[in-house]
Amino acid sequence: MFVDARTLPEDTVIDSEVCIIGTGPAGTTLAHELRSQNFRVCLLESGGTELDEATQSLSQGRIVEEIKQKLDRSRCRQFGGTANRWRDRTGENHYSVRLLPLDKIDFEQRDWLPYSGWSFDKSHLDPFYERAQHLCRLRPFAYHAEDWEDDRTPRLPLAEGRLETTMYQFGPRNVFTHELKSEIARSPNITTYLNANVVEIETNDTAKAITRVRVACLSGNQFWVAAKIFVLATGGIENARLLLLSNKTQNVGLGNQNDLVGRFFMEHPIFQIGVFRPKDRQLFNSTALYDLRWANNILIMGKLSLTDAVMRQQQLLNTSLIIVPKSLSYESPAVKSLKPFLSSIRRGKLPEARSHLQVAIDGIDEIKSHIYRRTFKIEETPYTISEGGWSYFQNNEKRFGAFEVWAATEQIPNPDIRVTLGEERDRLGLRRIQHIRWHSSELELQSNLQVEEILRAEIAQADLGQFQSWRELTGRTKPKYYGGMHHMGTTRMHVDPKQGVVDENCCIHGIANLYVAGSSVFPTGGAANPTLTIVALAMRLADRIKHVMKLDAIAIGNEQLLHVQ
């Protein structure tokens, strides 16, 4: 059942057994797993079923410095949460999210990566990954190139050892924005309250247990939800913000006795690592494995990944490389030489002109393509790392001249990159977060440079063509970073409360009945998009809650039996 919270009488108290705060992929997965149980579930969503700008303004804030991001454009206060922002597609009106599990090495404590190591290894999460895959409407659980390549779509002929081809699968976003919404609405034990903004988490006198949450509507009324178990599932920034705001019993905020809430904020830095120009442009007709395209009724896309061995040997951060084809004239040395060549001729500087002439002659086809496109105002190819479909065309050797190579990398967990509260207030009177200052480190830059050299060497060894790095193309000392809008790490997991906010069961240290769902619990982020791991962890947490509720029911039954006796 769905209820508009704005219709509730002022100061209503709702009693439930489980209260889930947030309806993004983590919250909806958790609610879906708890449907039809013999206990009540209250699901709270800040927004409605459609986007509302007034509600959306509650997420205002910025990531600044090397990654720039408006938080109210990367988060979504609406049923389905950030799933409503997913935009991967093949040019059709079919929006998806890329899915793959974290790698085995991502869960390990690595000597070269500070603060690394999860509370369990990948094998523990594998069964939940497979369940998550099923929920996302995907089959099979297969992310290796050999599961998808054939004679017409082979992997790049690179030597084994340092780079390997692995796969993304893409799940439809309407699973989280529509299908699960319908299933949750039909479940007799779940009540979803829309336009319900949790503004405070209330505890008992010792702050060892949560008693209820205070909820406010932008229309002015407020109410409370009391429950036995509470789950924060509001995202990598709002989870931390809400804990910091709830500071009546503990003035530093809930779960923050060791000053860890909000620290270790992570993103997935994405940047153009360089340009790869194939020696034989027929390669554009045989690289369909790396396009975002349909295969066996599933959207897939290949990428290049660092092998486990090379990461250990060279102490590298996990990195994925994505190739995107660009037109013949894209960043062409010949096209770049054309303008100074013509200028030198006009000024009578023949020696200067000669220095550009040979480059122009060598790339005459690229120049002709450039002139043709300029004359007839033909736009450059629109393909990006999130929009594919280029491999469906024929004669791509006449269409494309280069591959942009983009890197999605792991970030080193850094306690100084953090979510903190500022003095500015939102429409509900709550303190907004201060600007999150994201900056890379020398270790990250050096890892990126080593990956660049590995790619250059592998392309040369396979005699595939020429690679130019971002340094050679731009002259910059640092790449231009973009964020994947993957907010992680602010309530990190660790068995030691001095090193993490939540324990291995995603329960906040020192608070018996407050759990956290979502990527804010990630100790490290790997290079994989976080969605499949978010869903897998939510399923694991759902099993934990079912177990706790079963034990609680047994305890109540035993107490009643003793009373009767």
Coordinates of C-alpha atoms in Angstrom, one line a residue:
M1 CA 0.0 0.0 0.0
F2 CA 1.2 3.5 -0.8
V3 CA 0.2 6.5 1.4
D4 CA 0.8 10.2 0.8
A5 CA 2.3 11.2 4.1
R6 CA 1.0 14.7 3.7
T7 CA -2.5 13.3 4.5
L8 CA -1.5 12.0 7.9
P9 CA -2.8 13.8 11.0
E10 CA -0.2 15.9 12.8
D11 CA 2.0 14.0 15.3
T12 CA 0.7 10.6 14.2
V13 CA 2.9 7.7 15.5
I14 CA 3.1 4.7 13.2
D15 CA 4.1 1.4 14.8
S16 CA 6.0 -1.1 12.7
E17 CA 8.5 -3.9 13.1
V18 CA 11.0 -2.8 10.4
C19 CA 11.4 0.7 9.1
I20 CA 13.4 1.2 5.8
I21 CA 14.4 4.8 5.0
G22 CA 14.9 5.3 1.3
T23 CA 13.5 3.6 -1.9
G24 CA 16.6 3.6 -4.1
P25 CA 18.0 0.3 -5.3
A26 CA 19.1 -0.7 -1.8
G27 CA 15.8 0.2 -0.1
T28 CA 13.6 -1.3 -2.8
T29 CA 15.6 -4.5 -2.9
L30 CA 15.4 -4.8 0.9
A31 CA 11.6 -4.2 0.9
H32 CA 11.1 -6.7 -2.0
E33 CA 13.0 -9.4 0.0
L34 CA 10.9 -8.7 3.1
R35 CA 7.5 -8.8 1.3
S36 CA 4.9 -11.2 2.5
Q37 CA 6.7 -11.8 5.8
N38 CA 4.8 -12.2 9.1
F39 CA 6.0 -8.8 10.3
R40 CA 5.1 -5.2 9.2
V41 CA 7.5 -3.1 7.1
C42 CA 7.3 0.7 6.9
L43 CA 9.0 2.1 3.8
L44 CA 9.7 5.9 3.8
E45 CA 10.4 7.9 0.6
S46 CA 11.4 11.6 0.7
G47 CA 9.7 12.3 -2.7
G48 CA 6.8 10.9 -4.6
T49 CA 6.4 8.8 -7.7
E50 CA 7.3 11.8 -9.9
L51 CA 10.2 14.2 -9.5
D52 CA 9.4 17.4 -7.6
E53 CA 11.8 20.3 -7.7
A54 CA 11.0 21.5 -4.1
T55 CA 11.8 18.1 -2.7
Q56 CA 14.8 17.7 -5.0
S57 CA 16.2 20.9 -3.6
L58 CA 16.8 19.1 -0.2
S59 CA 19.8 17.3 -1.9
Q60 CA 21.5 20.5 -3.0
G61 CA 25.3 20.5 -2.5
R62 CA 28.4 20.2 -4.6
I63 CA 31.5 18.1 -5.1
V64 CA 34.3 20.5 -5.9
E65 CA 38.0 20.7 -6.9
E66 CA 39.1 17.9 -9.3
I67 CA 35.7 16.4 -9.7
K68 CA 32.8 18.8 -10.1
Q69 CA 29.2 17.6 -9.5
K70 CA 25.9 19.1 -8.4
L71 CA 24.5 16.7 -5.9
D72 CA 20.8 17.5 -6.6
R73 CA 21.5 16.4 -10.2
S74 CA 23.3 13.2 -9.3
R75 CA 20.8 12.0 -6.6
C76 CA 17.1 11.7 -7.0
R77 CA 14.4 12.1 -4.3
Q78 CA 11.7 10.0 -5.9
F79 CA 10.5 6.4 -5.6
G80 CA 13.3 4.3 -7.2
G81 CA 16.0 6.8 -6.1
T82 CA 19.0 7.1 -8.3
A83 CA 17.7 4.4 -10.6
N84 CA 15.7 7.2 -12.2
R85 CA 19.0 8.8 -13.3
W86 CA 20.4 5.7 -15.1
R87 CA 21.0 6.5 -18.8
D88 CA 23.0 3.8 -20.5
R89 CA 21.4 2.8 -23.8
T90 CA 21.9 1.9 -27.4
G91 CA 20.1 4.9 -28.9
E92 CA 16.7 3.3 -28.3
N93 CA 14.4 4.4 -25.5
H94 CA 15.7 1.6 -23.3
Y95 CA 17.5 2.9 -20.2
S96 CA 19.8 0.6 -18.3
V97 CA 22.4 0.3 -15.6
R98 CA 25.7 -1.5 -16.1
L99 CA 26.2 -4.4 -13.8
L100 CA 29.1 -6.5 -12.7
P101 CA 30.5 -7.8 -9.4
L102 CA 33.5 -6.5 -7.7
D103 CA 36.7 -8.5 -8.3
K104 CA 38.2 -11.0 -5.8
I105 CA 41.1 -8.6 -5.1
D106 CA 38.7 -5.8 -4.3
F107 CA 37.8 -7.5 -1.0
E108 CA 41.3 -8.2 0.1
Q109 CA 43.6 -6.2 2.3
R110 CA 46.4 -4.9 0.0
D111 CA 49.6 -3.6 1.4
W112 CA 49.8 -0.9 -1.3
L113 CA 46.3 0.4 -0.7
P114 CA 45.7 2.1 2.6
Y115 CA 42.5 1.2 4.5
S116 CA 41.7 -1.7 2.2
G117 CA 40.0 -5.0 3.1
W118 CA 36.4 -6.0 3.5
S119 CA 35.1 -8.0 6.5
F120 CA 34.5 -11.0 4.2
D121 CA 35.9 -12.3 0.9
K122 CA 34.1 -12.4 -2.5
S123 CA 33.2 -16.0 -2.2
H124 CA 30.9 -15.1 0.7
L125 CA 29.1 -12.6 -1.4
D126 CA 28.9 -14.7 -4.6
P127 CA 25.6 -16.4 -3.8
F128 CA 24.0 -13.0 -3.2
Y129 CA 25.5 -11.7 -6.5
E130 CA 23.7 -14.5 -8.3
R131 CA 20.4 -13.7 -6.6
A132 CA 21.0 -10.0 -7.4
Q133 CA 21.6 -10.9 -11.0
H134 CA 18.2 -12.7 -11.1
L135 CA 16.4 -9.7 -9.5
C136 CA 17.9 -7.4 -12.2
R137 CA 16.3 -9.7 -14.8
L138 CA 19.6 -11.0 -16.2
R139 CA 20.9 -14.4 -17.0
P140 CA 23.5 -15.9 -17.1
F141 CA 25.9 -14.9 -14.3
A142 CA 28.8 -14.5 -16.8
Y143 CA 31.3 -11.7 -17.0
H144 CA 34.2 -13.3 -18.9
A145 CA 34.9 -12.6 -22.6
E146 CA 34.7 -16.3 -23.5
D147 CA 31.1 -16.4 -22.4
W148 CA 30.1 -13.8 -25.1
E149 CA 32.6 -13.7 -28.0
D150 CA 32.3 -15.7 -31.2
D151 CA 34.0 -15.6 -34.6
R152 CA 32.3 -12.4 -35.6
T153 CA 32.8 -10.7 -32.3
P154 CA 36.3 -11.7 -31.0
R155 CA 38.2 -10.0 -28.2
L156 CA 41.2 -7.8 -29.1
P157 CA 44.3 -9.9 -29.8
L158 CA 46.3 -8.7 -26.8
A159 CA 48.8 -10.9 -25.1
E160 CA 47.5 -12.5 -21.9
G161 CA 49.1 -11.5 -18.6
R162 CA 48.4 -7.8 -18.1
L163 CA 45.2 -6.9 -19.8
E164 CA 42.1 -9.1 -20.2
T165 CA 38.7 -8.5 -21.7
T166 CA 35.8 -8.7 -19.2
M167 CA 32.1 -7.8 -19.7
Y168 CA 29.5 -5.5 -18.4
Q169 CA 25.8 -6.6 -18.5
F170 CA 23.1 -4.0 -18.5
G171 CA 19.9 -4.3 -16.5
P172 CA 16.7 -2.4 -17.3
R173 CA 16.1 0.5 -14.9
N174 CA 12.4 0.0 -14.9
V175 CA 13.0 -3.1 -12.6
F176 CA 13.6 -0.6 -9.8
T177 CA 11.4 2.3 -11.0
H178 CA 8.3 0.3 -11.9
E179 CA 8.4 -3.5 -11.4
L180 CA 9.5 -3.6 -7.8
K181 CA 7.3 -0.6 -7.0
S182 CA 4.2 -2.6 -8.2
E183 CA 5.3 -5.7 -6.2
I184 CA 5.9 -3.7 -3.1
A185 CA 2.5 -1.9 -3.4
R186 CA 0.8 -5.3 -3.6
S187 CA 2.5 -6.8 -0.5
P188 CA 0.2 -6.9 2.4
N189 CA 2.9 -6.4 5.1
I190 CA 4.5 -3.3 3.5
T191 CA 3.2 0.3 3.8
T192 CA 5.1 2.9 1.7
Y193 CA 4.8 6.5 2.8
L194 CA 5.6 9.1 0.1
N195 CA 6.7 12.7 0.6
A196 CA 8.1 11.6 4.0
N197 CA 11.5 13.1 4.9
V198 CA 13.2 11.6 7.9
V199 CA 14.7 14.5 9.8
E200 CA 16.0 12.9 13.0
I201 CA 16.8 9.5 14.4
E202 CA 15.8 9.2 18.0
T203 CA 17.5 6.9 20.6
N204 CA 17.0 5.7 24.1
D205 CA 18.9 7.5 26.9
T206 CA 22.1 5.5 26.4
A207 CA 22.0 5.8 22.5
K208 CA 22.3 2.0 22.4
A209 CA 19.1 1.5 20.5
I210 CA 16.9 3.5 18.1
T211 CA 13.3 4.1 19.4
R212 CA 11.8 6.0 16.5
V213 CA 12.4 8.4 13.7
R214 CA 10.9 11.8 13.2
V215 CA 9.4 12.5 9.8
A216 CA 8.5 15.8 8.2
C217 CA 6.6 16.8 5.1
L218 CA 7.3 20.0 3.1
S219 CA 3.6 20.8 3.5
G220 CA 4.3 21.3 7.3
N221 CA 3.0 18.3 9.1
Q222 CA 5.3 15.8 10.9
F223 CA 4.9 12.3 12.3
W224 CA 6.9 9.5 13.9
V225 CA 7.7 5.9 13.1
A226 CA 8.5 3.5 15.9
A227 CA 10.0 0.1 15.0
K228 CA 12.2 -2.7 16.3
I229 CA 14.7 -2.5 13.4
F230 CA 15.7 0.6 11.3
V231 CA 17.6 0.6 8.1
L232 CA 19.2 3.7 6.5
A233 CA 19.1 3.4 2.7
T234 CA 19.4 7.0 1.6
G235 CA 22.6 6.9 -0.4
G236 CA 26.3 7.5 0.2
I237 CA 25.9 11.1 1.2
E238 CA 22.5 11.3 2.9
N239 CA 23.2 8.2 5.1
A240 CA 26.1 10.1 6.7
R241 CA 24.2 13.4 6.8
L242 CA 21.3 11.9 8.7
L243 CA 23.6 10.3 11.2
L244 CA 25.4 13.6 11.8
L245 CA 22.1 15.5 12.1
S246 CA 20.8 13.1 14.8
N247 CA 23.0 14.5 17.6
K248 CA 20.7 15.0 20.6
T249 CA 21.9 12.0 22.5
Q250 CA 25.4 12.0 21.1
N251 CA 26.5 15.5 20.2
V252 CA 28.9 14.3 17.5
G253 CA 26.1 12.3 15.7
L254 CA 25.0 8.7 15.8
G255 CA 27.7 6.1 15.2
N256 CA 30.3 8.8 15.2
Q257 CA 32.1 8.1 18.5
N258 CA 35.3 7.6 16.5
D259 CA 34.8 10.5 14.1
L260 CA 34.4 8.2 11.1
V261 CA 30.9 9.1 9.9
G262 CA 31.2 11.0 6.6
R263 CA 34.9 10.2 6.2
F264 CA 36.4 8.1 3.3
F265 CA 33.9 9.5 0.7
M266 CA 34.7 7.8 -2.6
E267 CA 33.8 8.2 -6.2
H268 CA 34.8 6.4 -9.3
P269 CA 37.2 8.8 -11.1
I270 CA 36.6 8.6 -14.9
F271 CA 38.8 10.2 -17.4
Q272 CA 40.0 9.9 -21.0
I273 CA 43.3 8.0 -20.7
G274 CA 44.2 8.5 -24.4
V275 CA 43.4 7.8 -28.1
F276 CA 44.1 4.6 -29.9
R277 CA 44.4 4.8 -33.7
P278 CA 44.2 1.3 -35.3
K279 CA 46.9 0.5 -37.9
D280 CA 44.2 -1.2 -40.0
R281 CA 40.8 0.5 -39.8
Q282 CA 39.1 -2.8 -40.5
L283 CA 39.5 -3.3 -36.7
F284 CA 36.3 -1.1 -36.4
N285 CA 34.4 -3.9 -38.1
S286 CA 35.6 -6.6 -35.7
T287 CA 35.4 -5.0 -32.3
A288 CA 31.6 -5.3 -31.7
L289 CA 32.4 -7.1 -28.4
Y290 CA 33.3 -3.7 -27.0
D291 CA 30.2 -2.0 -28.1
L292 CA 27.1 -1.5 -26.0
R293 CA 24.8 -3.9 -27.9
W294 CA 22.3 -6.7 -27.6
A295 CA 23.4 -10.4 -27.4
N296 CA 21.1 -13.2 -26.5
N297 CA 18.4 -10.7 -25.4
I298 CA 20.9 -9.0 -23.0
L299 CA 22.7 -5.7 -23.3
I300 CA 26.4 -6.3 -22.9
M301 CA 29.7 -4.4 -23.5
G302 CA 33.3 -5.6 -23.3
K303 CA 36.0 -3.6 -21.6
L304 CA 39.7 -4.1 -20.9
S305 CA 40.6 -4.9 -17.3
L306 CA 43.9 -5.2 -15.4
T307 CA 44.6 -8.8 -14.4
D308 CA 44.9 -9.7 -10.8
A309 CA 48.6 -10.6 -11.4
V310 CA 49.6 -7.2 -12.8
M311 CA 47.8 -5.4 -10.0
R312 CA 49.8 -7.3 -7.4
Q313 CA 53.1 -7.2 -9.3
Q314 CA 53.0 -3.4 -10.0
Q315 CA 50.8 -2.5 -7.0
L316 CA 48.1 -0.8 -9.1
L317 CA 44.6 0.4 -8.4
N318 CA 41.9 -1.6 -10.1
T319 CA 41.0 0.0 -13.5
S320 CA 38.6 -0.6 -16.4
L321 CA 39.3 0.7 -19.9
I322 CA 36.4 1.4 -22.3
I323 CA 36.9 2.1 -26.0
V324 CA 34.6 4.5 -28.0
P325 CA 35.0 5.0 -31.7
K326 CA 35.3 8.5 -33.1
S327 CA 35.2 9.9 -36.7
L328 CA 38.1 9.8 -39.2
S329 CA 39.1 13.4 -38.4
Y330 CA 38.8 13.1 -34.7
E331 CA 41.9 14.6 -33.0
S332 CA 43.8 13.8 -36.3
P333 CA 47.4 15.0 -36.5
A334 CA 46.8 15.6 -40.2
V335 CA 43.8 17.8 -39.5
K336 CA 45.8 19.6 -36.8
S337 CA 48.6 20.2 -39.3
L338 CA 46.3 21.6 -42.0
K339 CA 45.6 25.0 -40.4
P340 CA 49.3 25.9 -39.6
F341 CA 50.3 24.5 -43.1
L342 CA 47.9 26.8 -44.9
S343 CA 48.8 29.7 -42.6
S344 CA 52.5 29.2 -43.3
I345 CA 51.8 29.2 -47.1
R346 CA 49.9 32.5 -46.8
R347 CA 52.7 34.1 -44.9
G348 CA 55.4 32.8 -47.3
K349 CA 57.0 30.6 -44.5
L350 CA 57.9 27.6 -46.8
P351 CA 60.3 25.9 -44.3
E352 CA 57.7 26.1 -41.6
A353 CA 55.0 24.8 -44.1
R354 CA 57.2 21.8 -45.0
S355 CA 57.2 20.6 -41.4
H356 CA 53.4 20.2 -41.5
L357 CA 53.2 19.0 -45.1
Q358 CA 54.2 15.4 -44.7
V359 CA 51.9 15.0 -41.7
A360 CA 49.0 16.3 -43.8
I361 CA 49.9 14.0 -46.8
D362 CA 50.1 11.0 -44.5
G363 CA 46.6 11.7 -43.3
I364 CA 45.0 12.9 -46.5
D365 CA 41.9 10.6 -46.0
E366 CA 41.3 12.2 -42.6
I367 CA 41.6 15.7 -44.1
K368 CA 39.1 14.8 -46.9
S369 CA 36.7 13.4 -44.3
H370 CA 37.1 16.6 -42.2
I371 CA 36.5 18.9 -45.1
Y372 CA 33.4 16.9 -46.2
R373 CA 31.9 17.0 -42.7
R374 CA 32.6 20.7 -42.4
T375 CA 31.2 21.5 -45.8
F376 CA 27.9 19.5 -45.3
K377 CA 27.7 20.3 -41.6
I378 CA 27.7 16.6 -40.6
E379 CA 28.0 16.2 -36.8
E380 CA 30.7 14.1 -35.2
T381 CA 29.7 10.6 -34.2
P382 CA 27.6 10.7 -31.0
Y383 CA 28.8 7.6 -29.3
T384 CA 30.0 7.9 -25.7
I385 CA 30.9 5.5 -22.8
S386 CA 27.1 5.2 -22.0
E387 CA 25.6 5.1 -25.5
G388 CA 26.5 2.5 -28.1
G389 CA 25.1 0.8 -31.1
W390 CA 27.9 1.7 -33.5
S391 CA 28.8 -1.9 -34.3
Y392 CA 25.5 -2.5 -36.1
F393 CA 26.7 -0.4 -39.1
Q394 CA 28.7 -1.7 -42.0
N395 CA 31.9 -0.3 -43.5
N396 CA 32.9 1.3 -40.2
E397 CA 36.5 1.6 -41.6
K398 CA 35.1 4.6 -43.6
R399 CA 33.2 6.0 -40.6
F400 CA 35.8 5.9 -37.8
G401 CA 39.4 6.8 -37.4
A402 CA 40.2 6.4 -33.8
F403 CA 39.1 5.0 -30.4
E404 CA 38.9 7.2 -27.4
V405 CA 40.0 5.2 -24.4
W406 CA 38.3 6.0 -21.1
A407 CA 39.5 4.8 -17.7
A408 CA 37.2 4.1 -14.7
T409 CA 39.5 3.7 -11.7
E410 CA 39.5 2.7 -8.1
Q411 CA 39.9 5.5 -5.6
I412 CA 42.2 5.2 -2.6
P413 CA 40.1 5.5 0.6
N414 CA 41.0 8.9 2.0
P415 CA 39.7 9.9 5.5
D416 CA 40.2 13.6 4.6
I417 CA 37.7 13.4 1.7
R418 CA 34.5 13.6 3.7
V419 CA 30.9 14.7 4.2
T420 CA 30.5 17.3 6.8
L421 CA 27.6 19.6 7.8
G422 CA 27.6 23.3 6.9
E423 CA 25.7 26.2 8.4
E424 CA 23.3 26.7 5.4
R425 CA 19.8 25.2 6.0
D426 CA 17.4 23.5 3.6
R427 CA 13.6 23.9 3.4
L428 CA 13.1 21.7 6.4
G429 CA 15.5 23.7 8.5
L430 CA 18.2 21.0 8.4
R431 CA 21.9 21.8 7.9
R432 CA 23.1 21.1 4.4
I433 CA 26.4 19.5 3.8
Q434 CA 29.4 21.6 3.1
H435 CA 31.0 21.3 -0.4
I436 CA 32.8 17.9 -0.6
R437 CA 36.4 18.6 -1.7
W438 CA 37.5 15.7 -3.9
H439 CA 41.2 15.5 -4.9
S440 CA 43.4 12.8 -6.3
S441 CA 46.7 11.7 -4.7
E442 CA 50.2 11.1 -6.1
L443 CA 49.6 7.4 -5.7
E444 CA 46.5 7.5 -7.8
L445 CA 48.3 9.5 -10.5
Q446 CA 51.2 7.1 -10.6
S447 CA 48.9 4.2 -10.9
N448 CA 47.1 5.9 -13.8
L449 CA 50.4 6.5 -15.6
Q450 CA 51.5 2.9 -15.2
V451 CA 48.1 1.7 -16.7
E452 CA 48.7 4.1 -19.6
E453 CA 52.1 2.6 -20.3
I454 CA 50.7 -1.0 -20.0
L455 CA 48.1 -0.1 -22.6
R456 CA 50.6 1.5 -24.9
A457 CA 53.0 -1.5 -24.7
E458 CA 50.2 -4.0 -25.3
I459 CA 48.9 -2.2 -28.4
A460 CA 52.4 -2.0 -29.8
Q461 CA 53.2 -5.6 -29.0
A462 CA 50.1 -6.7 -30.8
D463 CA 51.0 -4.4 -33.7
L464 CA 47.5 -2.9 -33.6
G465 CA 48.3 0.8 -34.1
Q466 CA 49.4 3.9 -32.2
F467 CA 48.4 5.1 -28.7
Q468 CA 48.6 8.7 -27.5
S469 CA 48.1 9.4 -23.9
W470 CA 46.1 12.3 -22.3
R471 CA 49.4 14.0 -21.5
E472 CA 50.5 13.9 -25.1
L473 CA 47.1 15.1 -26.3
T474 CA 46.6 17.9 -23.8
G475 CA 49.9 18.8 -22.2
R476 CA 48.3 18.7 -18.8
T477 CA 50.0 17.2 -15.7
K478 CA 46.7 15.7 -14.4
P479 CA 43.8 14.3 -16.3
K480 CA 40.4 15.9 -16.3
Y481 CA 38.4 13.8 -13.9
Y482 CA 34.7 13.1 -14.1
G483 CA 32.7 11.3 -11.4
G484 CA 30.6 8.2 -12.0
M485 CA 28.0 9.6 -9.5
H486 CA 28.9 6.6 -7.4
H487 CA 29.0 7.9 -3.8
M488 CA 30.6 5.4 -1.5
G489 CA 32.4 4.8 1.8
T490 CA 31.0 7.3 4.3
T491 CA 29.7 4.6 6.7
R492 CA 32.4 2.1 5.9
M493 CA 32.4 -1.5 7.1
H494 CA 35.0 -2.9 9.5
V495 CA 34.8 -5.3 12.4
D496 CA 36.8 -2.8 14.5
P497 CA 34.6 0.2 15.6
K498 CA 37.8 2.3 15.5
Q499 CA 38.1 1.7 11.8
G500 CA 34.5 1.4 10.6
V501 CA 31.0 2.8 11.2
V502 CA 29.2 -0.5 10.6
D503 CA 30.1 -4.1 11.5
E504 CA 30.2 -7.1 9.1
N505 CA 26.4 -7.3 9.3
C506 CA 26.0 -3.7 8.3
C507 CA 24.8 -2.8 11.8
I508 CA 26.2 0.4 13.3
H509 CA 28.7 -0.2 16.0
G510 CA 27.2 0.3 19.4
I511 CA 23.6 0.6 18.2
A512 CA 21.7 -2.7 18.3
N513 CA 18.9 -2.1 15.8
L514 CA 20.2 0.4 13.3
Y515 CA 21.5 -1.0 10.0
V516 CA 22.9 0.7 6.8
A517 CA 22.2 -0.4 3.2
G518 CA 23.9 0.8 0.1
S519 CA 27.4 1.8 -1.1
S520 CA 28.1 4.0 1.9
V521 CA 29.3 0.8 3.7
F522 CA 31.9 -0.1 1.0
P523 CA 35.5 0.0 2.5
T524 CA 36.9 0.2 -1.1
G525 CA 35.1 0.7 -4.4
G526 CA 37.0 -1.3 -7.0
A527 CA 36.5 -0.3 -10.6
A528 CA 33.1 -1.8 -11.0
N529 CA 29.8 0.1 -11.0
P530 CA 28.4 -0.4 -7.5
T531 CA 24.8 -1.3 -8.3
L532 CA 25.1 -5.1 -8.3
T533 CA 27.0 -5.1 -5.1
I534 CA 24.5 -2.7 -3.5
V535 CA 21.7 -5.2 -4.5
A536 CA 23.7 -8.2 -3.3
L537 CA 24.4 -6.6 0.1
A538 CA 20.7 -5.6 0.5
M539 CA 19.7 -9.2 -0.1
R540 CA 22.3 -10.3 2.5
L541 CA 20.9 -7.7 5.0
A542 CA 17.4 -8.9 4.3
D543 CA 18.4 -12.4 5.3
R544 CA 19.9 -11.0 8.5
I545 CA 16.7 -9.1 9.4
K546 CA 14.6 -12.2 8.8
H547 CA 16.9 -14.1 11.1
V548 CA 16.7 -11.4 13.8
M549 CA 12.9 -11.2 13.5
K550 CA 12.6 -15.0 13.8
L551 CA 14.7 -15.0 16.9
D552 CA 12.6 -12.2 18.3
A553 CA 9.4 -14.1 17.6
I554 CA 10.9 -17.2 19.3
A555 CA 11.9 -15.2 22.3
I556 CA 8.4 -13.6 22.6
G557 CA 6.8 -17.1 22.2
N558 CA 9.0 -18.5 25.0
E559 CA 8.2 -15.6 27.3
Q560 CA 4.4 -16.1 26.7
L561 CA 4.8 -19.8 27.4
L562 CA 6.6 -19.2 30.6
H563 CA 3.9 -16.7 31.6
V564 CA 1.2 -19.3 31.0
Q565 CA 3.0 -21.9 33.0

